[in-house]
Amino acid sequence: MFDPTVVLYAVAQGWIGHRIVGVGMGFGLITVVVADDHPMFLGALEAAMRGDERLSLVASAVDGVTAVDVVTTLVPDVAVLDVRMGEPDGIDIVAQLRARGVRTRVLLVSAHAEVGIARRALQAGAAGYLVKNVTAQELADAVLRVADGETVLCPELQARLLSGLRDGDGPPVSMGELSGREHSVIQLSARGRDPRQIALELGVSPHTVKDYLHRAYTKLGVSDRTAAVAEALRRGLIE
């Protein structure tokens, strides 16, 4: 579904026909902006978003500068960005958006599962990191999970990242003691359960699970589930 006001604004900004392709606005759907400087990969990202009826692709950018402008202006629910787009790259964009107070959650995609870059991305505030060999459906599902507040990593990268943090290769964070329920939700998160599954297992509502998670984040000095699991493992609080 198109919103003419968005198209007109894009034209005024010089986005249409220049560094951005396709502007639309979804109603009642998860809104998404995608950005990649490689036409083939950009087309694949667009197709994956358009192929899921739960998502609405509102804009696509072909460089980092335009991606920052578009996301800041449209404030979609999720932005799917290539890690390597020149200046600024995906991680720089995450940092810029956080500095501007933009609440869009960012899912980064890359051709390679690089632990160091993934760690930097999460520290900058990214909500996920996937390699580009995922299927269109897996990518769409990841966007929905990110929009729901989860942090998403490809399995092999998550295992390597958490292994590194177990060995102490991670940033120092503030200390705090977890309550029994907070410990339980972090432990179940480490086993791959999502908030709905945790709620079912503990016999509470998903909203209550999210409350426990956010309290745990504060005590562990982190901002998302993956980071909370990593920090709890580093401290020996969970196995």
PDB file of N, CA and C in Angstrom, residues 4-63:
ATOM      1  N   PRO A   4       0.998   8.500  -0.597  1.00  0.00           N
ATOM      2  CA  PRO A   4       1.493   9.536  -1.506  1.00  0.00           C
ATOM      3  C   PRO A   4       2.355  10.582  -0.820  1.00  0.00           C
ATOM      4  N   THR A   5       2.053  10.873   0.453  1.00  0.00           N
ATOM      5  CA  THR A   5       2.837  11.898   1.154  1.00  0.00           C
ATOM      6  C   THR A   5       4.274  11.449   1.331  1.00  0.00           C
ATOM      7  N   VAL A   6       4.481  10.138   1.548  1.00  0.00           N
ATOM      8  CA  VAL A   6       5.833   9.624   1.686  1.00  0.00           C
ATOM      9  C   VAL A   6       6.573   9.717   0.366  1.00  0.00           C
ATOM     10  N   VAL A   7       5.889   9.388  -0.722  1.00  0.00           N
ATOM     11  CA  VAL A   7       6.509   9.461  -2.042  1.00  0.00           C
ATOM     12  C   VAL A   7       6.897  10.897  -2.373  1.00  0.00           C
ATOM     13  N   LEU A   8       5.992  11.836  -2.097  1.00  0.00           N
ATOM     14  CA  LEU A   8       6.287  13.236  -2.368  1.00  0.00           C
ATOM     15  C   LEU A   8       7.473  13.721  -1.546  1.00  0.00           C
ATOM     16  N   TYR A   9       7.524  13.292  -0.288  1.00  0.00           N
ATOM     17  CA  TYR A   9       8.646  13.693   0.553  1.00  0.00           C
ATOM     18  C   TYR A   9       9.950  13.122   0.007  1.00  0.00           C
ATOM     19  N   ALA A  10       9.898  11.884  -0.432  1.00  0.00           N
ATOM     20  CA  ALA A  10      11.090  11.254  -0.985  1.00  0.00           C
ATOM     21  C   ALA A  10      11.572  11.977  -2.232  1.00  0.00           C
ATOM     22  N   VAL A  11      10.625  12.404  -3.076  1.00  0.00           N
ATOM     23  CA  VAL A  11      10.989  13.143  -4.283  1.00  0.00           C
ATOM     24  C   VAL A  11      11.648  14.457  -3.898  1.00  0.00           C
ATOM     25  N   ALA A  12      11.065  15.141  -2.899  1.00  0.00           N
ATOM     26  CA  ALA A  12      11.611  16.424  -2.461  1.00  0.00           C
ATOM     27  C   ALA A  12      13.026  16.286  -1.931  1.00  0.00           C
ATOM     28  N   GLN A  13      13.293  15.147  -1.288  1.00  0.00           N
ATOM     29  CA  GLN A  13      14.613  14.915  -0.735  1.00  0.00           C
ATOM     30  C   GLN A  13      15.618  14.439  -1.787  1.00  0.00           C
ATOM     31  N   GLY A  14      15.137  14.132  -2.973  1.00  0.00           N
ATOM     32  CA  GLY A  14      16.027  13.652  -4.028  1.00  0.00           C
ATOM     33  C   GLY A  14      16.326  12.173  -3.921  1.00  0.00           C
ATOM     34  N   TRP A  15      15.508  11.428  -3.160  1.00  0.00           N
ATOM     35  CA  TRP A  15      15.780  10.007  -2.979  1.00  0.00           C
ATOM     36  C   TRP A  15      15.348   9.199  -4.202  1.00  0.00           C
ATOM     37  N   ILE A  16      14.150   9.530  -4.734  1.00  0.00           N
ATOM     38  CA  ILE A  16      13.611   8.754  -5.842  1.00  0.00           C
ATOM     39  C   ILE A  16      14.506   8.917  -7.074  1.00  0.00           C
ATOM     40  N   GLY A  17      14.872   7.791  -7.688  1.00  0.00           N
ATOM     41  CA  GLY A  17      15.677   7.836  -8.887  1.00  0.00           C
ATOM     42  C   GLY A  17      17.128   8.184  -8.618  1.00  0.00           C
ATOM     43  N   HIS A  18      17.506   8.245  -7.368  1.00  0.00           N
ATOM     44  CA  HIS A  18      18.894   8.607  -7.059  1.00  0.00           C
ATOM     45  C   HIS A  18      19.536   7.487  -6.254  1.00  0.00           C
ATOM     46  N   ARG A  19      19.327   7.451  -4.953  1.00  0.00           N
ATOM     47  CA  ARG A  19      19.974   6.427  -4.142  1.00  0.00           C
ATOM     48  C   ARG A  19      18.985   5.575  -3.376  1.00  0.00           C
ATOM     49  N   ILE A  20      17.730   5.724  -3.675  1.00  0.00           N
ATOM     50  CA  ILE A  20      16.717   4.918  -2.994  1.00  0.00           C
ATOM     51  C   ILE A  20      15.719   4.412  -4.026  1.00  0.00           C
ATOM     52  N   VAL A  21      15.233   3.215  -3.824  1.00  0.00           N
ATOM     53  CA  VAL A  21      14.270   2.666  -4.781  1.00  0.00           C
ATOM     54  C   VAL A  21      13.077   2.128  -4.029  1.00  0.00           C
ATOM     55  N   GLY A  22      11.866   2.480  -4.481  1.00  0.00           N
ATOM     56  CA  GLY A  22      10.655   1.921  -3.930  1.00  0.00           C
ATOM     57  C   GLY A  22      10.291   2.495  -2.583  1.00  0.00           C
ATOM     58  N   VAL A  23       9.312   3.360  -2.505  1.00  0.00           N
ATOM     59  CA  VAL A  23       8.845   3.903  -1.236  1.00  0.00           C
ATOM     60  C   VAL A  23       7.373   3.565  -1.081  1.00  0.00           C
ATOM     61  N   GLY A  24       7.015   2.924   0.013  1.00  0.00           N
ATOM     62  CA  GLY A  24       5.628   2.604   0.303  1.00  0.00           C
ATOM     63  C   GLY A  24       5.404   2.699   1.790  1.00  0.00           C
ATOM     64  N   MET A  25       4.157   2.611   2.242  1.00  0.00           N
ATOM     65  CA  MET A  25       3.872   2.694   3.668  1.00  0.00           C
ATOM     66  C   MET A  25       2.861   1.626   4.029  1.00  0.00           C
ATOM     67  N   GLY A  26       3.165   0.838   5.059  1.00  0.00           N
ATOM     68  CA  GLY A  26       2.265  -0.221   5.466  1.00  0.00           C
ATOM     69  C   GLY A  26       1.414   0.216   6.635  1.00  0.00           C
ATOM     70  N   PHE A  27       0.216  -0.320   6.750  1.00  0.00           N
ATOM     71  CA  PHE A  27      -0.691   0.010   7.828  1.00  0.00           C
ATOM     72  C   PHE A  27      -1.028  -1.272   8.579  1.00  0.00           C
ATOM     73  N   GLY A  28      -0.717  -1.300   9.878  1.00  0.00           N
ATOM     74  CA  GLY A  28      -0.963  -2.482  10.678  1.00  0.00           C
ATOM     75  C   GLY A  28       0.033  -3.588  10.445  1.00  0.00           C
ATOM     76  N   LEU A  29       1.106  -3.309   9.722  1.00  0.00           N
ATOM     77  CA  LEU A  29       2.139  -4.294   9.440  1.00  0.00           C
ATOM     78  C   LEU A  29       3.455  -3.838  10.055  1.00  0.00           C
ATOM     79  N   ILE A  30       4.441  -4.738  10.099  1.00  0.00           N
ATOM     80  CA  ILE A  30       5.783  -4.382  10.543  1.00  0.00           C
ATOM     81  C   ILE A  30       6.462  -3.645   9.389  1.00  0.00           C
ATOM     82  N   THR A  31       6.828  -2.397   9.603  1.00  0.00           N
ATOM     83  CA  THR A  31       7.446  -1.608   8.534  1.00  0.00           C
ATOM     84  C   THR A  31       8.955  -1.817   8.520  1.00  0.00           C
ATOM     85  N   VAL A  32       9.504  -1.884   7.308  1.00  0.00           N
ATOM     86  CA  VAL A  32      10.910  -2.247   7.139  1.00  0.00           C
ATOM     87  C   VAL A  32      11.577  -1.353   6.097  1.00  0.00           C
ATOM     88  N   VAL A  33      12.808  -0.945   6.391  1.00  0.00           N
ATOM     89  CA  VAL A  33      13.696  -0.324   5.413  1.00  0.00           C
ATOM     90  C   VAL A  33      14.855  -1.280   5.178  1.00  0.00           C
ATOM     91  N   VAL A  34      15.268  -1.459   3.936  1.00  0.00           N
ATOM     92  CA  VAL A  34      16.430  -2.293   3.627  1.00  0.00           C
ATOM     93  C   VAL A  34      17.483  -1.443   2.928  1.00  0.00           C
ATOM     94  N   ALA A  35      18.746  -1.813   3.116  1.00  0.00           N
ATOM     95  CA  ALA A  35      19.832  -1.078   2.458  1.00  0.00           C
ATOM     96  C   ALA A  35      20.991  -2.007   2.156  1.00  0.00           C
ATOM     97  N   ASP A  36      21.479  -1.939   0.931  1.00  0.00           N
ATOM     98  CA  ASP A  36      22.639  -2.722   0.509  1.00  0.00           C
ATOM     99  C   ASP A  36      23.197  -2.048  -0.739  1.00  0.00           C
ATOM    100  N   ASP A  37      24.517  -1.931  -0.843  1.00  0.00           N
ATOM    101  CA  ASP A  37      25.096  -1.254  -1.999  1.00  0.00           C
ATOM    102  C   ASP A  37      25.309  -2.180  -3.192  1.00  0.00           C
ATOM    103  N   HIS A  38      24.941  -3.445  -3.044  1.00  0.00           N
ATOM    104  CA  HIS A  38      25.046  -4.393  -4.159  1.00  0.00           C
ATOM    105  C   HIS A  38      23.642  -4.637  -4.720  1.00  0.00           C
ATOM    106  N   PRO A  39      23.386  -4.303  -5.979  1.00  0.00           N
ATOM    107  CA  PRO A  39      22.036  -4.410  -6.537  1.00  0.00           C
ATOM    108  C   PRO A  39      21.405  -5.789  -6.386  1.00  0.00           C
ATOM    109  N   MET A  40      22.185  -6.854  -6.569  1.00  0.00           N
ATOM    110  CA  MET A  40      21.618  -8.193  -6.477  1.00  0.00           C
ATOM    111  C   MET A  40      21.148  -8.491  -5.057  1.00  0.00           C
ATOM    112  N   PHE A  41      21.982  -8.168  -4.069  1.00  0.00           N
ATOM    113  CA  PHE A  41      21.600  -8.413  -2.686  1.00  0.00           C
ATOM    114  C   PHE A  41      20.455  -7.501  -2.258  1.00  0.00           C
ATOM    115  N   LEU A  42      20.468  -6.246  -2.726  1.00  0.00           N
ATOM    116  CA  LEU A  42      19.369  -5.340  -2.398  1.00  0.00           C
ATOM    117  C   LEU A  42      18.059  -5.897  -2.934  1.00  0.00           C
ATOM    118  N   GLY A  43      18.086  -6.412  -4.162  1.00  0.00           N
ATOM    119  CA  GLY A  43      16.892  -7.002  -4.744  1.00  0.00           C
ATOM    120  C   GLY A  43      16.396  -8.198  -3.946  1.00  0.00           C
ATOM    121  N   ALA A  44      17.342  -8.994  -3.433  1.00  0.00           N
ATOM    122  CA  ALA A  44      16.965 -10.161  -2.622  1.00  0.00           C
ATOM    123  C   ALA A  44      16.322  -9.730  -1.306  1.00  0.00           C
ATOM    124  N   LEU A  45      16.870  -8.682  -0.684  1.00  0.00           N
ATOM    125  CA  LEU A  45      16.282  -8.164   0.557  1.00  0.00           C
ATOM    126  C   LEU A  45      14.870  -7.642   0.306  1.00  0.00           C
ATOM    127  N   GLU A  46      14.702  -6.900  -0.771  1.00  0.00           N
ATOM    128  CA  GLU A  46      13.384  -6.363  -1.106  1.00  0.00           C
ATOM    129  C   GLU A  46      12.387  -7.491  -1.349  1.00  0.00           C
ATOM    130  N   ALA A  47      12.815  -8.495  -2.092  1.00  0.00           N
ATOM    131  CA  ALA A  47      11.919  -9.607  -2.409  1.00  0.00           C
ATOM    132  C   ALA A  47      11.500 -10.355  -1.154  1.00  0.00           C
ATOM    133  N   ALA A  48      12.442 -10.534  -0.225  1.00  0.00           N
ATOM    134  CA  ALA A  48      12.123 -11.246   1.020  1.00  0.00           C
ATOM    135  C   ALA A  48      11.092 -10.476   1.836  1.00  0.00           C
ATOM    136  N   MET A  49      11.224  -9.153   1.877  1.00  0.00           N
ATOM    137  CA  MET A  49      10.270  -8.350   2.648  1.00  0.00           C
ATOM    138  C   MET A  49       8.899  -8.324   1.970  1.00  0.00           C
ATOM    139  N   ARG A  50       8.894  -8.189   0.661  1.00  0.00           N
ATOM    140  CA  ARG A  50       7.628  -8.136  -0.072  1.00  0.00           C
ATOM    141  C   ARG A  50       6.929  -9.493  -0.114  1.00  0.00           C
ATOM    142  N   GLY A  51       7.702 -10.548   0.103  1.00  0.00           N
ATOM    143  CA  GLY A  51       7.131 -11.891   0.033  1.00  0.00           C
ATOM    144  C   GLY A  51       6.428 -12.339   1.292  1.00  0.00           C
ATOM    145  N   ASP A  52       6.452 -11.518   2.340  1.00  0.00           N
ATOM    146  CA  ASP A  52       5.790 -11.888   3.598  1.00  0.00           C
ATOM    147  C   ASP A  52       4.673 -10.886   3.879  1.00  0.00           C
ATOM    148  N   GLU A  53       3.447 -11.375   3.976  1.00  0.00           N
ATOM    149  CA  GLU A  53       2.293 -10.492   4.133  1.00  0.00           C
ATOM    150  C   GLU A  53       2.249  -9.781   5.477  1.00  0.00           C
ATOM    151  N   ARG A  54       3.101 -10.178   6.408  1.00  0.00           N
ATOM    152  CA  ARG A  54       3.148  -9.520   7.718  1.00  0.00           C
ATOM    153  C   ARG A  54       4.062  -8.293   7.708  1.00  0.00           C
ATOM    154  N   LEU A  55       4.807  -8.106   6.618  1.00  0.00           N
ATOM    155  CA  LEU A  55       5.793  -7.039   6.536  1.00  0.00           C
ATOM    156  C   LEU A  55       5.420  -6.037   5.452  1.00  0.00           C
ATOM    157  N   SER A  56       5.838  -4.789   5.642  1.00  0.00           N
ATOM    158  CA  SER A  56       5.652  -3.758   4.624  1.00  0.00           C
ATOM    159  C   SER A  56       6.984  -3.073   4.372  1.00  0.00           C
ATOM    160  N   LEU A  57       7.517  -3.237   3.161  1.00  0.00           N
ATOM    161  CA  LEU A  57       8.752  -2.568   2.778  1.00  0.00           C
ATOM    162  C   LEU A  57       8.431  -1.108   2.483  1.00  0.00           C
ATOM    163  N   VAL A  58       8.942  -0.194   3.305  1.00  0.00           N
ATOM    164  CA  VAL A  58       8.613   1.220   3.127  1.00  0.00           C
ATOM    165  C   VAL A  58       9.678   1.980   2.355  1.00  0.00           C
ATOM    166  N   ALA A  59      10.908   1.466   2.328  1.00  0.00           N
ATOM    167  CA  ALA A  59      11.945   2.143   1.549  1.00  0.00           C
ATOM    168  C   ALA A  59      13.149   1.237   1.397  1.00  0.00           C
ATOM    169  N   SER A  60      13.937   1.504   0.343  1.00  0.00           N
ATOM    170  CA  SER A  60      15.175   0.774   0.099  1.00  0.00           C
ATOM    171  C   SER A  60      16.259   1.780  -0.265  1.00  0.00           C
ATOM    172  N   ALA A  61      17.435   1.631   0.323  1.00  0.00           N
ATOM    173  CA  ALA A  61      18.541   2.551   0.050  1.00  0.00           C
ATOM    174  C   ALA A  61      19.742   1.781  -0.465  1.00  0.00           C
ATOM    175  N   VAL A  62      20.568   2.454  -1.269  1.00  0.00           N
ATOM    176  CA  VAL A  62      21.724   1.796  -1.871  1.00  0.00           C
ATOM    177  C   VAL A  62      23.055   2.313  -1.329  1.00  0.00           C
ATOM    178  N   ASP A  63      23.004   3.111  -0.267  1.00  0.00           N
ATOM    179  CA  ASP A  63      24.247   3.523   0.386  1.00  0.00           C
ATOM    180  C   ASP A  63      23.940   3.917   1.828  1.00  0.00           C
TER     181      ASP A  63
END
